[in-house]
mmCIF file of C-alpha atoms in Angstrom:
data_model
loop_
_atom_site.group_PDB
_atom_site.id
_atom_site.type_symbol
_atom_site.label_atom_id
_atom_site.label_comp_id
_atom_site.label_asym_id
_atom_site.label_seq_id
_atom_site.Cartn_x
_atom_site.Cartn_y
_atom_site.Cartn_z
ATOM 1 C CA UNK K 1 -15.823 -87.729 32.682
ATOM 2 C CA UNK K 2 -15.513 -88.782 35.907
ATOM 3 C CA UNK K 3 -12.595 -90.752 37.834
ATOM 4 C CA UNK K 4 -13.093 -93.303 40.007
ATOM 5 C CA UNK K 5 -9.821 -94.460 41.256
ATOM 6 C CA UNK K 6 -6.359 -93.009 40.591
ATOM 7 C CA UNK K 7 -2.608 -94.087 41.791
ATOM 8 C CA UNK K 8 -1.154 -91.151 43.364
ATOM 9 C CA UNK K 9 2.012 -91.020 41.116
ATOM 10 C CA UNK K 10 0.070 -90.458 37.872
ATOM 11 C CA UNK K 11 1.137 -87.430 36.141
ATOM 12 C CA UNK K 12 -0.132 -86.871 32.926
ATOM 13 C CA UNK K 13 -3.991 -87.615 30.622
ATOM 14 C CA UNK K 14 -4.349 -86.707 27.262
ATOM 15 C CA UNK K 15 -7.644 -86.711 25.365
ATOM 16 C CA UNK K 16 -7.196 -86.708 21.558
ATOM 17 C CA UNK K 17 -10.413 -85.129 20.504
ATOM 18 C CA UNK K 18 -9.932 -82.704 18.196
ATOM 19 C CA UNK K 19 -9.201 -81.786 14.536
ATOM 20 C CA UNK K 20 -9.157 -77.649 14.364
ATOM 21 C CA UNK K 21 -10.078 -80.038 14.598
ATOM 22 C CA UNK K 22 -9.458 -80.705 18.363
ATOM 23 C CA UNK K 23 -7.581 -83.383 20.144
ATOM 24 C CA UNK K 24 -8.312 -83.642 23.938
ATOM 25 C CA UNK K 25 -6.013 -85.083 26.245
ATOM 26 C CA UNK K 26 -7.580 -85.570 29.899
ATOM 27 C CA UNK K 27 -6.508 -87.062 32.736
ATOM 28 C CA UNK K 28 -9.555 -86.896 35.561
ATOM 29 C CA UNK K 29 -13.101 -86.353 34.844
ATOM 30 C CA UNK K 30 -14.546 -84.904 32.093
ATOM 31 C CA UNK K 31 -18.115 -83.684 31.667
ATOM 32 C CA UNK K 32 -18.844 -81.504 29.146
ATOM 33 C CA UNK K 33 -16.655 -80.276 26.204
ATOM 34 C CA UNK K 34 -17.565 -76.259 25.112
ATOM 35 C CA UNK K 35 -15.959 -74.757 22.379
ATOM 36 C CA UNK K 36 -15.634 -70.686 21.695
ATOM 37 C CA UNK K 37 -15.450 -69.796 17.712
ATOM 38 C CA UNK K 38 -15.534 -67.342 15.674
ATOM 39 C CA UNK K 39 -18.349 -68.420 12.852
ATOM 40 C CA UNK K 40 -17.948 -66.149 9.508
ATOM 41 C CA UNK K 41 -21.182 -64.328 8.053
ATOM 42 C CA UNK K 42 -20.697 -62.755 4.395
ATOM 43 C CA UNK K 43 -22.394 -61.427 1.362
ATOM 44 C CA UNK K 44 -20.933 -64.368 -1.690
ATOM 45 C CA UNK K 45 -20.728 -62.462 -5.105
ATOM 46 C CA UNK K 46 -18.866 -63.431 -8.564
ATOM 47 C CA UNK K 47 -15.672 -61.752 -7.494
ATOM 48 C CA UNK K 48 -15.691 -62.287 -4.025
ATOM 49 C CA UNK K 49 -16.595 -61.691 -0.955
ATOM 50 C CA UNK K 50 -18.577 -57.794 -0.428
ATOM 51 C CA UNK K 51 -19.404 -57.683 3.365
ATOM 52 C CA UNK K 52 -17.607 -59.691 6.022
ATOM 53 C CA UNK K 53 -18.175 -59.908 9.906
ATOM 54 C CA UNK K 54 -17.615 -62.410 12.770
ATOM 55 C CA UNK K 55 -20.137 -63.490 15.504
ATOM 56 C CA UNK K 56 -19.098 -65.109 18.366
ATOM 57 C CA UNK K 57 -20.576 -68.152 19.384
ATOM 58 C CA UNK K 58 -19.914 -70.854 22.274
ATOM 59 C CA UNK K 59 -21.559 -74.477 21.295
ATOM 60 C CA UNK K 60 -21.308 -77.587 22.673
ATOM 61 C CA UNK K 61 -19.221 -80.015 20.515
ATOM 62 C CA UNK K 62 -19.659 -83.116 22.237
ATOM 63 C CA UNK K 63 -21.421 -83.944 25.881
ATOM 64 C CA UNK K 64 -21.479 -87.928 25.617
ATOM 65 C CA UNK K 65 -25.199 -88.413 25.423
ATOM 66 C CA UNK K 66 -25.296 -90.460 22.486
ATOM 67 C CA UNK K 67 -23.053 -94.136 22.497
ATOM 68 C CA UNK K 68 -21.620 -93.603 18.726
ATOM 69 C CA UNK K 69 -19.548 -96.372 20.211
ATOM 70 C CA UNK K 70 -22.575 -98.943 20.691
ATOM 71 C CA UNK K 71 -20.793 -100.532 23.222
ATOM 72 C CA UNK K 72 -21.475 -98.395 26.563
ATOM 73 C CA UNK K 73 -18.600 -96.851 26.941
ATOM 74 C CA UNK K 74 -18.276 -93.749 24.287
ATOM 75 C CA UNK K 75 -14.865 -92.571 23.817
ATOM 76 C CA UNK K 76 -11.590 -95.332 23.715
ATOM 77 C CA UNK K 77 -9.399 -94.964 26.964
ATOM 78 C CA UNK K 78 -6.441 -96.467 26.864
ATOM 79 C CA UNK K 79 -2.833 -96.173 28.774
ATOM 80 C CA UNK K 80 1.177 -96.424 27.782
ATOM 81 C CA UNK K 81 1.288 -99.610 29.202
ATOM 82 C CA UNK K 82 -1.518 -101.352 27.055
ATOM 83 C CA UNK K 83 -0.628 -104.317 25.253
ATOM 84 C CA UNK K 84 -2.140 -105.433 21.563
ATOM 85 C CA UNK K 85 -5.779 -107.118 21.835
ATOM 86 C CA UNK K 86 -5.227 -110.424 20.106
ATOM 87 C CA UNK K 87 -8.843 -109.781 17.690
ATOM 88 C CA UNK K 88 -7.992 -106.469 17.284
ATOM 89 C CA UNK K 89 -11.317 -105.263 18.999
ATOM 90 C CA UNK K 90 -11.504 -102.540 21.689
ATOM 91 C CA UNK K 91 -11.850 -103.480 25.219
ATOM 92 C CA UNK K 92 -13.074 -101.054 27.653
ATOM 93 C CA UNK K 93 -11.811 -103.118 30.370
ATOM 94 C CA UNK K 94 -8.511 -104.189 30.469
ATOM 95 C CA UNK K 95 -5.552 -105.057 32.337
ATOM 96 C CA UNK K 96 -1.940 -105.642 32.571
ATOM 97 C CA UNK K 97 1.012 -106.439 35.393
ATOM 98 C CA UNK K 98 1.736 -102.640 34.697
ATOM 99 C CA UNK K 99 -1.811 -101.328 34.836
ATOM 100 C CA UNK K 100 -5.841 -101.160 34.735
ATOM 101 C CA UNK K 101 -8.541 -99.339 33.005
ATOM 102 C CA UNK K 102 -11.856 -98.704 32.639
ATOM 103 C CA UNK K 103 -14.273 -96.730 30.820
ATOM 104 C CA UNK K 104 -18.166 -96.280 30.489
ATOM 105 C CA UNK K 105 -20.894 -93.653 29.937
ATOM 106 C CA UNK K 106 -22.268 -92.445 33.523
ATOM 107 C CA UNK K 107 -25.751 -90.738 34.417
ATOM 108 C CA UNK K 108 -25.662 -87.348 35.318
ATOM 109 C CA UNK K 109 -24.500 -83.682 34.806
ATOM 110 C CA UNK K 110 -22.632 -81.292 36.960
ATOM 111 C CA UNK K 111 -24.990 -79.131 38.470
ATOM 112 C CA UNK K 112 -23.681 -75.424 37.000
ATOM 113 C CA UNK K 113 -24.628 -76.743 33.368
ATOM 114 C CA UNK K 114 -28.054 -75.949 34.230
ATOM 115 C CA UNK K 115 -29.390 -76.638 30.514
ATOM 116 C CA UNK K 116 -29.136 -80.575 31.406
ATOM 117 C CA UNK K 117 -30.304 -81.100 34.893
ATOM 118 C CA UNK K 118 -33.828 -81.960 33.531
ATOM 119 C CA UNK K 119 -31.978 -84.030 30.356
ATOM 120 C CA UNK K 120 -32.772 -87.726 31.241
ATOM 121 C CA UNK K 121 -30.499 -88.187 28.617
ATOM 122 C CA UNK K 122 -27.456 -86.866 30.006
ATOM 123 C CA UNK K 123 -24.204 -88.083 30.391
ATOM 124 C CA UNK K 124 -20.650 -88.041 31.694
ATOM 125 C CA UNK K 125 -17.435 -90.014 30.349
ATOM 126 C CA UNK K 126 -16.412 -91.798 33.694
ATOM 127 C CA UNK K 127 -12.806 -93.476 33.544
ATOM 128 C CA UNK K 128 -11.074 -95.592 36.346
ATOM 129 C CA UNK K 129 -7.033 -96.530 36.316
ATOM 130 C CA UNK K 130 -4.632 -97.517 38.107
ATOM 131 C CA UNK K 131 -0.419 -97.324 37.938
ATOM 132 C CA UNK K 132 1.972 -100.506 39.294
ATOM 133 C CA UNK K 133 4.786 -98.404 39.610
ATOM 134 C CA UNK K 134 5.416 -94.663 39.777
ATOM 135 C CA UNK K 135 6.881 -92.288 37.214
ATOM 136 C CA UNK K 136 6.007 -90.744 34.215
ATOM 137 C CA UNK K 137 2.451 -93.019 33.659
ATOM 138 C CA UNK K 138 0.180 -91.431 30.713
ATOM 139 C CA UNK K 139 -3.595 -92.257 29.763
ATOM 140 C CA UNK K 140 -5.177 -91.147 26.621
ATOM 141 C CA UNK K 141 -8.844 -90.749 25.714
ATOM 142 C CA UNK K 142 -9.890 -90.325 22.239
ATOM 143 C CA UNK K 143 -13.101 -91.097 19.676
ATOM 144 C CA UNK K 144 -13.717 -94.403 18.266
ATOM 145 C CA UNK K 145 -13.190 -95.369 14.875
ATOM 146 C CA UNK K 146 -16.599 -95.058 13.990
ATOM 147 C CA UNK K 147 -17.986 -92.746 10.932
ATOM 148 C CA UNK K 148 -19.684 -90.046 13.596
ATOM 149 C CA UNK K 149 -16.540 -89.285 14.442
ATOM 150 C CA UNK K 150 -14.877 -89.189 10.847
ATOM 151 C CA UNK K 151 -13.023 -86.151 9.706
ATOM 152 C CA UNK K 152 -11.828 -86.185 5.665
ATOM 153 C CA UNK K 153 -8.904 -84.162 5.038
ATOM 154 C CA UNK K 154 -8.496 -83.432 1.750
ATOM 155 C CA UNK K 155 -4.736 -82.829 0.525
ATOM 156 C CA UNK K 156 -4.304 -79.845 -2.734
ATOM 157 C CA UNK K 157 -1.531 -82.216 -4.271
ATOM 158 C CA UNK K 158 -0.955 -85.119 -6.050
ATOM 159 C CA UNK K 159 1.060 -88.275 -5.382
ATOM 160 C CA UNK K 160 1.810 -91.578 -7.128
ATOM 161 C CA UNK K 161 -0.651 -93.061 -4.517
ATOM 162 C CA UNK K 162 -3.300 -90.756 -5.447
ATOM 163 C CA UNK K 163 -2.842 -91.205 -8.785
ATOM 164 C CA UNK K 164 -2.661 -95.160 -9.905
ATOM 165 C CA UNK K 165 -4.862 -96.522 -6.852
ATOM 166 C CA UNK K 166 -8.596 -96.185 -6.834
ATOM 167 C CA UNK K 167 -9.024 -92.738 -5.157
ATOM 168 C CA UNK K 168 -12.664 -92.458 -6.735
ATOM 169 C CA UNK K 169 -13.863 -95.335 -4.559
ATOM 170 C CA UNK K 170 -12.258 -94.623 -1.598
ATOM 171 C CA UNK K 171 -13.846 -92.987 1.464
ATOM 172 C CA UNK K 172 -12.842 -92.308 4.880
ATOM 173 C CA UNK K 173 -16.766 -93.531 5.867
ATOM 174 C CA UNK K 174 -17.516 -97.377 6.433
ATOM 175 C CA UNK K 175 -20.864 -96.449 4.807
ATOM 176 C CA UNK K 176 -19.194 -93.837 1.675
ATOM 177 C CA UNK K 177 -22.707 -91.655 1.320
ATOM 178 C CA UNK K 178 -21.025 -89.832 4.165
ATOM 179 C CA UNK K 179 -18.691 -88.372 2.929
ATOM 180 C CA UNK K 180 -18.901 -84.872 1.807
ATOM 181 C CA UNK K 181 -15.996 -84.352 -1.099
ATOM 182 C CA UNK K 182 -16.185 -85.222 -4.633
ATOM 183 C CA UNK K 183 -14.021 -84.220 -6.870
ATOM 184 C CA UNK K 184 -13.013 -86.144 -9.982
ATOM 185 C CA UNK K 185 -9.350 -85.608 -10.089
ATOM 186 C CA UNK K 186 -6.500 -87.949 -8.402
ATOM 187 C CA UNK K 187 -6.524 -86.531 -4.709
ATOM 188 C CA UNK K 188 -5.019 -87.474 -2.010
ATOM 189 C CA UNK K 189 -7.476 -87.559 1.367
ATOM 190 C CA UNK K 190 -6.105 -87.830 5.037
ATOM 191 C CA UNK K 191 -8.498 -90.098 7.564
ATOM 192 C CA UNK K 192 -8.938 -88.680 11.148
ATOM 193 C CA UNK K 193 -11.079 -89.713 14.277
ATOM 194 C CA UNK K 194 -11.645 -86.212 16.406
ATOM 195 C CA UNK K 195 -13.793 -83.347 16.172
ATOM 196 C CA UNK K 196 -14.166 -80.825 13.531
ATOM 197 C CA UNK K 197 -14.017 -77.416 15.369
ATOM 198 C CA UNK K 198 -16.434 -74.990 13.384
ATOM 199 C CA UNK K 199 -15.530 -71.558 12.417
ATOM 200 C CA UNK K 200 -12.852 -69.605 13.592
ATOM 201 C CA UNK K 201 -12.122 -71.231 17.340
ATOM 202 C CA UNK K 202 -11.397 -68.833 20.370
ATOM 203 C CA UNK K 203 -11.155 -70.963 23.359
ATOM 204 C CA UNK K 204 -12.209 -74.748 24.226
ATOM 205 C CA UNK K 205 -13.640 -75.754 27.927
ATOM 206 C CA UNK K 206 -14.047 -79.130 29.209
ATOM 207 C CA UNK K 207 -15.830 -79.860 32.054
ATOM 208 C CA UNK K 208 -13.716 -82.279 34.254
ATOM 209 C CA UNK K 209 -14.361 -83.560 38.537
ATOM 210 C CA UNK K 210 -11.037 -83.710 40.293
ATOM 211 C CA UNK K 211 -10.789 -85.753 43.153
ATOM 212 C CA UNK K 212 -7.869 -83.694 44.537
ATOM 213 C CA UNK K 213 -4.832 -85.423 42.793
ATOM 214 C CA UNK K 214 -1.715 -83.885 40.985
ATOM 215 C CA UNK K 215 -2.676 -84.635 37.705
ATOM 216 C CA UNK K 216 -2.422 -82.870 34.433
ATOM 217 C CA UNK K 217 -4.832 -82.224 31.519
ATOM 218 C CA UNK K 218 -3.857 -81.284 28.028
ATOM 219 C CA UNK K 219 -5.621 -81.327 24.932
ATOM 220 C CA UNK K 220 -4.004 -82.156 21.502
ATOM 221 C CA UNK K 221 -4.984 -80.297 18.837
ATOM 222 C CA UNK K 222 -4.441 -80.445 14.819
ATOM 223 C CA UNK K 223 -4.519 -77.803 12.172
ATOM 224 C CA UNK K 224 -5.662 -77.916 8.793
ATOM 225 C CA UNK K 225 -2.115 -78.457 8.131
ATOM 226 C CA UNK K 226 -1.656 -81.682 9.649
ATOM 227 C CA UNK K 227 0.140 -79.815 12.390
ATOM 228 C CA UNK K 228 -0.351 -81.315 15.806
ATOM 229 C CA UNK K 229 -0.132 -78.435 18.955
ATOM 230 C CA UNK K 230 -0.376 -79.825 22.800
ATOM 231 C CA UNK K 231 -1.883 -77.131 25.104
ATOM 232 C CA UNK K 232 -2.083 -77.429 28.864
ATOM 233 C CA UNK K 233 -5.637 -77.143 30.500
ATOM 234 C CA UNK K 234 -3.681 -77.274 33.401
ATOM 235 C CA UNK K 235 -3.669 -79.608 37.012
ATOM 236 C CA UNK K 236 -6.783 -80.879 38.599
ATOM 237 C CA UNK K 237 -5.715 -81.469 41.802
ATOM 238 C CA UNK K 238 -9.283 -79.978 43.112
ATOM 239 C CA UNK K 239 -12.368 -81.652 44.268
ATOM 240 C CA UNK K 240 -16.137 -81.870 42.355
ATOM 241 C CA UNK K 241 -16.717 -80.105 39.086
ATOM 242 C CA UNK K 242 -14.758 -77.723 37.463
ATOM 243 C CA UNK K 243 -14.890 -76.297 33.900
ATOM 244 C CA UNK K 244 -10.827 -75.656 32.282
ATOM 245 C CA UNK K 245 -10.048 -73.895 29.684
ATOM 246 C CA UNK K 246 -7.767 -72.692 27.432
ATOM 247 C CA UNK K 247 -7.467 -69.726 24.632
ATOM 248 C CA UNK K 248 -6.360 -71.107 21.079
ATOM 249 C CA UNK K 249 -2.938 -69.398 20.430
ATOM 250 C CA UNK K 250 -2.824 -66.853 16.910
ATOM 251 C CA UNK K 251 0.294 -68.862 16.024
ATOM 252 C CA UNK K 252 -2.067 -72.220 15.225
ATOM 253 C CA UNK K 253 -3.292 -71.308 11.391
ATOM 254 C CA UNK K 254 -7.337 -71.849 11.088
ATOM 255 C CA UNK K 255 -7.537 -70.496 7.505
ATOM 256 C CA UNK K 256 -6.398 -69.212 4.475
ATOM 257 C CA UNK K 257 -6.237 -66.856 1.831
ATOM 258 C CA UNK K 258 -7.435 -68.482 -1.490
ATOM 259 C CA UNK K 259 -7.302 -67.438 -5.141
ATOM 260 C CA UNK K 260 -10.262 -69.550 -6.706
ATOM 261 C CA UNK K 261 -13.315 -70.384 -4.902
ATOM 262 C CA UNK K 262 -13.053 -74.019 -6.196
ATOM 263 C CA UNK K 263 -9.535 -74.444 -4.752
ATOM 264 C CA UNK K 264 -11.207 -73.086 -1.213
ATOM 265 C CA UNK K 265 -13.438 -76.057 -2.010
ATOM 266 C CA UNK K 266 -10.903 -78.514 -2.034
ATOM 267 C CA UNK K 267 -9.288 -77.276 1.031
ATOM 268 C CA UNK K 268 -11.661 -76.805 3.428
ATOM 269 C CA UNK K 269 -10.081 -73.087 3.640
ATOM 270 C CA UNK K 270 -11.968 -69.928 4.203
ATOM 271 C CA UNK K 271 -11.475 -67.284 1.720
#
């Protein structure tokens, strides 16, 4: 993502990306995003698990070349000072008496990710604001509402919701072939926009151009719990390309310890 234009006083972007799923929070330019995981290799057998070992991986989980959001612009950016669209519809342009923003998928790559200087494909996530008065100014940048960005949480409880409304027709998908759970028991199923972190994760890198101002870039992050943890990239008051990073902390729970396989099923938990 790149920025264009910047008042001097902003302080703080947030990306909400991810569901550990990852949430980014960003606040300058933002190329690439790289995540670290553990992914789990075993031998499945009637009792269990026999033989168990982790390979460490680093994949790309999203690197804007495709426009999920068919409108040019990819991911929603959007500030505290944002008033209520009267249809409801996202604008990627907007302004207010307190500020401005834009958004919109750029050509190009920054030269160290050597794998896409021959892409003609490539992208960056280029966003432009702008602050009327100083203080404690925040812009966000998160996925669309659009299924490619779905992720289907799937509660092991029951509620009154879950059980007297129509749970078997409902889907977190606009188009419900999507959708990867079935189960025909009353469940209750948490809808999220963000991206589904496979495996185990280690560390998450976003690549992000600074044009030399004191600004800040966290990411927010949610468990499988429904836990939400805010971790600081750190400033990016630097010019050109620069990959951040940050290590996942132990204390953020990525699985679980299961007694029946079809209860691992319904969480989404590794046994």
């Amino acid at each position: 993502m790149i920025l264009e234009k910047a008042m001097k006083y902003f302080r703080k972007i947030k990306v909400n990306s991810t569901v550990l799923s990852v949430t980014l929070g960003t606040v300058a330019a933002i190329g690439l995003g790289l995540a670290t995981g553990y992914v789990r290799a075993d031998v499945k057998t009637a009792v269990g698990s026999d033989v168990s070992s982790k390979e460490l991986r680093s994949i790309t989980v999203e690197s804007w070349d495709r426009d999920y959001s068919k409108g040019g612009y990819g991911w929603e950016l959007s500030t505290d000072k944002d008033t209520t669209s009267k249809d409801g519809v996202y604008q990627p342009n907007a302004a207010t008496l307190q500020a401005e923003r834009e958004v919109k998928l750029i050509k190009g790559t920054p030269q160290d990710v050597r794998e896409n200087l021959n892409y003609p494909e490539a992208r960056v996530l280029g966003i432009k604001f702008g602050f009327t008065f100083p203080g404690n100014n925040v812009v966000s940048i998160r996925p669309p509402h659009v299924d490619q960005y779905v992720v289907e949480r799937p509660r092991p409880f029951l509620s009154e919701y879950a059980v007297t409304g129509d749970y078997k027709s409902r889907s977190c998908y606009k188009d419900p072939a999507l959708s990867s759970i079935a189960s025909g028991r009353a469940l209750v199923i948490d809808c999220l926009y963000g991206i589904e972190l496979p495996g185990e994760v280690h560390q998450v890198s976003v690549w992000v151009m600074g044009r030399g101002n004191e600004y800040d870039l966290e990411g927010w992050f949610e468990d499988w719990k429904g836990a939400t943890h805010i971790l600081k990239f750190g400033s990016i008051n630097f010019v050109g390309w620069r990959p951040l990073s940050i290590t996942i902390p132990k204390s953020i729970p990525q699985d679980v310890n299961c007694l029946k396989q079809s209860m691992c099923s319904l969480m989404n938990c590794v046994s």
